CSV table of C-alpha atoms in Angstrom, one decimal:
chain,number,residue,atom,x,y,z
Z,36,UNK,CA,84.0,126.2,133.6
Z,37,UNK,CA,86.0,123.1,135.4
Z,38,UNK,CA,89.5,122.4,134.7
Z,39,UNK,CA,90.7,119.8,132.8
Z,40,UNK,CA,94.3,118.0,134.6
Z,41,UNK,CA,96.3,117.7,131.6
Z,42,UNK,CA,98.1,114.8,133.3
Z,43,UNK,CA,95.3,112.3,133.5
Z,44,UNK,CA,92.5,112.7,130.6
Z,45,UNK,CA,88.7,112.5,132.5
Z,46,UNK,CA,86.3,111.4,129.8
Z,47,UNK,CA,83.1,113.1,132.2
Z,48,UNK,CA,84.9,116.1,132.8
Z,49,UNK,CA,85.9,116.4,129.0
Z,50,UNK,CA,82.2,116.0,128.3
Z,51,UNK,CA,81.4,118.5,130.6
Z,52,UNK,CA,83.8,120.8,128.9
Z,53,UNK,CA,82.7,120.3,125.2
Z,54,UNK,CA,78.5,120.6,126.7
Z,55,UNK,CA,76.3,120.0,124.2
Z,56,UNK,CA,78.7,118.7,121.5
Z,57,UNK,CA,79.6,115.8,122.8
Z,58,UNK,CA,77.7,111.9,122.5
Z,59,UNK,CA,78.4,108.5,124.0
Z,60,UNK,CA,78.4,106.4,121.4
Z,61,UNK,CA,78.3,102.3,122.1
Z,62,UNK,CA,79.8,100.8,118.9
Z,63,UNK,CA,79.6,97.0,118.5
Z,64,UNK,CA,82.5,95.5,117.7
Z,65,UNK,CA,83.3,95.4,113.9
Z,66,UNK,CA,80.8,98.8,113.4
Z,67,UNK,CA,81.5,101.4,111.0
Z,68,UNK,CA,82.8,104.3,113.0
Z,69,UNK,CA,83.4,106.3,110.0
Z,70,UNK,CA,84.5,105.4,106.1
Z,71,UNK,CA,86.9,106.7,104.0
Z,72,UNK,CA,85.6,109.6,101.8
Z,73,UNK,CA,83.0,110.2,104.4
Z,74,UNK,CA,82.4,113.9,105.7
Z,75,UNK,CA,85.0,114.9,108.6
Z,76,UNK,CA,83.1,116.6,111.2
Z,77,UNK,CA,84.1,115.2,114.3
Z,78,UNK,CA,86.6,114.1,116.6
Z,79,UNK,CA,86.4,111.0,118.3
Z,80,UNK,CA,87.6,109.6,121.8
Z,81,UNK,CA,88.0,105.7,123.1
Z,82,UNK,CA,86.8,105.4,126.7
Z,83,UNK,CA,87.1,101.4,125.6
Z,84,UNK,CA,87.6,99.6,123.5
Z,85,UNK,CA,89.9,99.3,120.3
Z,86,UNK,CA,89.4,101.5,116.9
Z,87,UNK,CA,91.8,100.2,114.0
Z,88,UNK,CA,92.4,103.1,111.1
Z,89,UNK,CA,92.6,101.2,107.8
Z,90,UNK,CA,93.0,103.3,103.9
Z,91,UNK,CA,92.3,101.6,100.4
Z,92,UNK,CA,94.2,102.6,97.9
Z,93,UNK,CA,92.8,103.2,94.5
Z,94,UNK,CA,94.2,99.7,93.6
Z,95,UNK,CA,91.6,98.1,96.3
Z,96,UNK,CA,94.8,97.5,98.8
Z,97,UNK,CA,93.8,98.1,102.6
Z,98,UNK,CA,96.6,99.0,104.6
Z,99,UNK,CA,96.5,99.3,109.1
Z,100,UNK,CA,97.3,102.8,109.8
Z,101,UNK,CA,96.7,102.6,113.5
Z,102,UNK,CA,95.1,100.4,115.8
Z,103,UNK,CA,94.3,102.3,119.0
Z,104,UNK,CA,92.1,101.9,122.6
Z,105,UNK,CA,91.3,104.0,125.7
Z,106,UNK,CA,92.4,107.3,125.7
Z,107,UNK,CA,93.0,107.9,122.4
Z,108,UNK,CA,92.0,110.4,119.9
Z,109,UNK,CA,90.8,109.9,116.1
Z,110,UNK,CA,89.2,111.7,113.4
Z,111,UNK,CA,91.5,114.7,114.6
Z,112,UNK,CA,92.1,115.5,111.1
Z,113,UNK,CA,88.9,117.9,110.3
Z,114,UNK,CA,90.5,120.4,113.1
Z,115,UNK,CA,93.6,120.7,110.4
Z,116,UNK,CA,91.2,121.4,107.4
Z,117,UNK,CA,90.7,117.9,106.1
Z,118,UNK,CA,87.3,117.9,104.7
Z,119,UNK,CA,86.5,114.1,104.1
Z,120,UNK,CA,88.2,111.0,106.3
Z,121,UNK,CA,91.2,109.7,104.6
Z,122,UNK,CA,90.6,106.6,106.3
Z,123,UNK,CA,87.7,104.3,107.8
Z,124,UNK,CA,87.9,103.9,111.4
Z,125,UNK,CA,85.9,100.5,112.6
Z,126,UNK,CA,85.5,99.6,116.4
Z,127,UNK,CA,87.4,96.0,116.2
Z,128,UNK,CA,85.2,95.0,119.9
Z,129,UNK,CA,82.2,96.4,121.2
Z,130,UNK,CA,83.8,100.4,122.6
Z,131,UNK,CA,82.5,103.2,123.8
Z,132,UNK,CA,83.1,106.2,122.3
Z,133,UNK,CA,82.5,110.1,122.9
Z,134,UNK,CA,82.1,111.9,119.4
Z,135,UNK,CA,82.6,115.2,119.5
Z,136,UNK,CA,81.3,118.0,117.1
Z,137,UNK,CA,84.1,119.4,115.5
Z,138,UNK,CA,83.0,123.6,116.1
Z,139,UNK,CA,82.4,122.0,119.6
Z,140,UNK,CA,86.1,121.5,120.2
Z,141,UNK,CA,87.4,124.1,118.1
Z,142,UNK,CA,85.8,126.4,120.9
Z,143,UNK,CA,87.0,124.6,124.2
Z,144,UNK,CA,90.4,124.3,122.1
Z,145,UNK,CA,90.3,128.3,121.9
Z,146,UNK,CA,89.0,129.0,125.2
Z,147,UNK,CA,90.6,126.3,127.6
Z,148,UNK,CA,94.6,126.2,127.4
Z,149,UNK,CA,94.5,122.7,129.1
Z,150,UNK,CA,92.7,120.6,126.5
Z,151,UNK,CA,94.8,122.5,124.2
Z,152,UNK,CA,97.4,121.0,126.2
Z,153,UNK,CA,96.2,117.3,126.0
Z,154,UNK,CA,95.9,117.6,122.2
Z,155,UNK,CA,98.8,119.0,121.3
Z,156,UNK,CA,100.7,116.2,123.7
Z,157,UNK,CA,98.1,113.6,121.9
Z,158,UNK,CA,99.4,115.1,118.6
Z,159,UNK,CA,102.8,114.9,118.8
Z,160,UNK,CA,102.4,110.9,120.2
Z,161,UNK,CA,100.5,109.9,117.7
Z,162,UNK,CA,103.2,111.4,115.3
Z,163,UNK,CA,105.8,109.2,116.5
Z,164,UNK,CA,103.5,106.4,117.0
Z,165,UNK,CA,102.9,106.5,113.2
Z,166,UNK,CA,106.5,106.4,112.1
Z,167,UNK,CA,106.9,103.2,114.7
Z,168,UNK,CA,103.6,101.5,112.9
Z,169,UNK,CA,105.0,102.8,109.9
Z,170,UNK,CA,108.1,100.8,110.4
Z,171,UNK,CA,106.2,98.1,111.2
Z,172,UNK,CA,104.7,97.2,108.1
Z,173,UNK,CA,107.4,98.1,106.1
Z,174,UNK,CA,109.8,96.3,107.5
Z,175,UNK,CA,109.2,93.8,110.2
Z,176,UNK,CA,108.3,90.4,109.9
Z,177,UNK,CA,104.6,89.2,110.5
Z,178,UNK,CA,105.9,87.4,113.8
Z,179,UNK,CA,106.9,90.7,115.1
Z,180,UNK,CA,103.9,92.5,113.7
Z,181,UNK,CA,101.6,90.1,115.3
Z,182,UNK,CA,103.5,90.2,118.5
Z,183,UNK,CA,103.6,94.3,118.4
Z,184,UNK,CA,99.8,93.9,117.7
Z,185,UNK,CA,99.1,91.7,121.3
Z,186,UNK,CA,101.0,94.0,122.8
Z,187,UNK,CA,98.8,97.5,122.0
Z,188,UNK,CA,95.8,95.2,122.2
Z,189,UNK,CA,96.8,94.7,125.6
Z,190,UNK,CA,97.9,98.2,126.8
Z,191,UNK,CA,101.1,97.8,127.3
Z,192,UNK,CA,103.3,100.9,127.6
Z,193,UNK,CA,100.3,102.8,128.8
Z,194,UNK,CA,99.0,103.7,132.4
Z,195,UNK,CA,97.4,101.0,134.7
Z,196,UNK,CA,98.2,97.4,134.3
Z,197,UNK,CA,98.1,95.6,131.1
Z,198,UNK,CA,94.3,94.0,130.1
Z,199,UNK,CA,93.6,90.8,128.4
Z,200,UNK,CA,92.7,90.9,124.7
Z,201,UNK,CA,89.1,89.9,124.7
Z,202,UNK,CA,88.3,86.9,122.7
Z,203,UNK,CA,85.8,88.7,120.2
Z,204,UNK,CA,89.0,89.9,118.5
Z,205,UNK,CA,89.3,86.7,116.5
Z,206,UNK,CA,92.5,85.2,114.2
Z,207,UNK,CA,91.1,86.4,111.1
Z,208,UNK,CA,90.9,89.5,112.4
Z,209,UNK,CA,94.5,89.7,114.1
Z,210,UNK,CA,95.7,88.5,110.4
Z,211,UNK,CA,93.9,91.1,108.7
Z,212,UNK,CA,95.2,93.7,110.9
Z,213,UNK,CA,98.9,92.8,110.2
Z,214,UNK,CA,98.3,91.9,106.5
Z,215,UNK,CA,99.0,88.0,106.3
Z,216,UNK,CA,97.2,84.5,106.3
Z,217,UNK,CA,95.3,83.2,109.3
Z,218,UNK,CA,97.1,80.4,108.9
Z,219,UNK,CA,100.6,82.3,110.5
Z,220,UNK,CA,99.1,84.1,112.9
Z,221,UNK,CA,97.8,80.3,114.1
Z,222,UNK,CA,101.0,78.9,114.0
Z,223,UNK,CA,102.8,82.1,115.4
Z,224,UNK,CA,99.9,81.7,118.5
Z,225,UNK,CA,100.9,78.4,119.1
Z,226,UNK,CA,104.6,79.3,119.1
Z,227,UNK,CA,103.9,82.1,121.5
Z,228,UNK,CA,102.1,80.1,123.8
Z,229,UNK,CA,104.2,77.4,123.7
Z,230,UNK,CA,107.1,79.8,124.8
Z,231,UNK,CA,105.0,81.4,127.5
Z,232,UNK,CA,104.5,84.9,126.0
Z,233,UNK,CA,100.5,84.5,126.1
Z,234,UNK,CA,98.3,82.4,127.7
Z,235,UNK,CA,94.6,81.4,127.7
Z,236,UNK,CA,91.7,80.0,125.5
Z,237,UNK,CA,89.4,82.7,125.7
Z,238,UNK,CA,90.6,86.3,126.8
Z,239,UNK,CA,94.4,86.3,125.7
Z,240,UNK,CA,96.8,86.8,128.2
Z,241,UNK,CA,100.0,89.0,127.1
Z,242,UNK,CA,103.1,88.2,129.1
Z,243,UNK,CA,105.9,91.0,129.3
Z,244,UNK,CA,108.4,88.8,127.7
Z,245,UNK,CA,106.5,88.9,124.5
Z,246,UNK,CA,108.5,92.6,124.4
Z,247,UNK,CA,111.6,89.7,123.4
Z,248,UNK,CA,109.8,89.0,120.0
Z,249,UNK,CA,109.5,92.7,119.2
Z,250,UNK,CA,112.9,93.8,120.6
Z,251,UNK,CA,114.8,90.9,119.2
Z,252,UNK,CA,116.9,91.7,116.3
Z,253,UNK,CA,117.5,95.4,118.0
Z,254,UNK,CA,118.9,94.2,121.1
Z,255,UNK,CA,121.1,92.3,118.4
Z,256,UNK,CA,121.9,95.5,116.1
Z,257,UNK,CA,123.0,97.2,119.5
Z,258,UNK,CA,125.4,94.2,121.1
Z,259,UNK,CA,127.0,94.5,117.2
Z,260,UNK,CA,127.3,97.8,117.4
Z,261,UNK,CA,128.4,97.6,121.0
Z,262,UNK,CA,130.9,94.9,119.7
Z,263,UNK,CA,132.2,97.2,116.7
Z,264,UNK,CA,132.7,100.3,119.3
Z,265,UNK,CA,134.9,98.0,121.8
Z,266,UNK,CA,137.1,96.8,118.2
Z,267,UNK,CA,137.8,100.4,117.5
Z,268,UNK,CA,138.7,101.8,121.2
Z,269,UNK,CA,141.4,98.6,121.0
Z,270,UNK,CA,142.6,99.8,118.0
């Protein structure tokens, strides 16, 4: 049986791995992945692409819960005993897509320490990825949302340079995603191009100093509290 590096996660090797439980799915942009309520079965990883998470409440409200792109994992929760989705998980462009039968994986997780390595590392990242997204829609503004959003659209923070954000993903879309009017995110894409953060008519470009938007008011929390330690040490 090959080994799996832990440090870089090989989509053929993984596949070679899991054998017979594992497909290669191509899912058109704004597919069905999987819907809330639906059978969970199998785990599912992005070779490329972008997957958003969304949950309806029993008041009809759809909330984000995670928007995520190569080299993530979702539909993890059937390996904890969840036995229907919680959520519905639609490809947002065209990806690709390995889905893996979940007694597949629960054998390679037994058997091979290293992909029990790369899920439990997964599992703990997406943890405190929720609590940040989390955050997010509690209590950030749709400018920052919005500009958060670019930013994971575009890879940043991950390995390998940041991509463009293909023009299939259109406003209506973005707006969805962050919960608010395509009529803001317009005017908060004009704003950001105007400033420089992003450029380009089709593909989006994402600029690193759109990271200003999103770290804005904490780079002001810290020069206050920075400010407030200096006051006392006077004192």
């Amino acid at each position: 049986m090959p080994n799996l590096d832990t440090n870089k996660f090989d989509s053929a090797l993984f596949l070679a791995l899991i054998g017979n439980g594992g497909v290669e799915r191509n899912i058109a942009g704004g597919t069905i992945v999987y819907s809330q309520g639906d059978p969970a079965n199998s785990v599912y990883f992005i070779r490329k692409g972008t997957v958003r998470i969304a949950t309806v409440s029993s008041h009809g409200k759809e909330a984000v819960v995670a928007v995520l792109g190569p080299g993530d994992f979702f539909g993890e929760g059937c390996l904890a005993g969840q036995d229907v989705r919680i959520g519905t998980a639609i490809a947002v462009v065209d990806s690709d897509i390995i889905q893996v039968a979940m007694s597949a994986i629960l054998g390679v997780l037994k058997e091979n320490h290293a992909v029990a390595g790369i899920f439990t590392t997964h599992l703990l990242a997406r943890n405190v990825r929720m609590e940040s997204d989390l955050i997010d829609q509690l209590f950030n503004s749709s400018e920052k949302r919005l500009a958060r959003l670019l930013l994971l659209l575009a890879n940043f923070g991950k390995e390998g340079m940041p991509q463009p954000i293909v023009s299939e993903i259109s406003q209506e879309t973005l707006a969805e995603m962050i919960g608010t009017s395509r009529a803001r995110v317009e005017r908060f894409m004009g704003k950001f191009r105007r400033l420089g953060f992003i450029s380009g008519s089709g593909p989006i470009e994402v600029h690193s100093s759109l990271l200003s938007v999103v770290l804005r008011d904490n780079m002001h929390s810290i020069a206050i509290a920075a400010e407030d330690d200096a006051q006392l040490s006077e004192q």
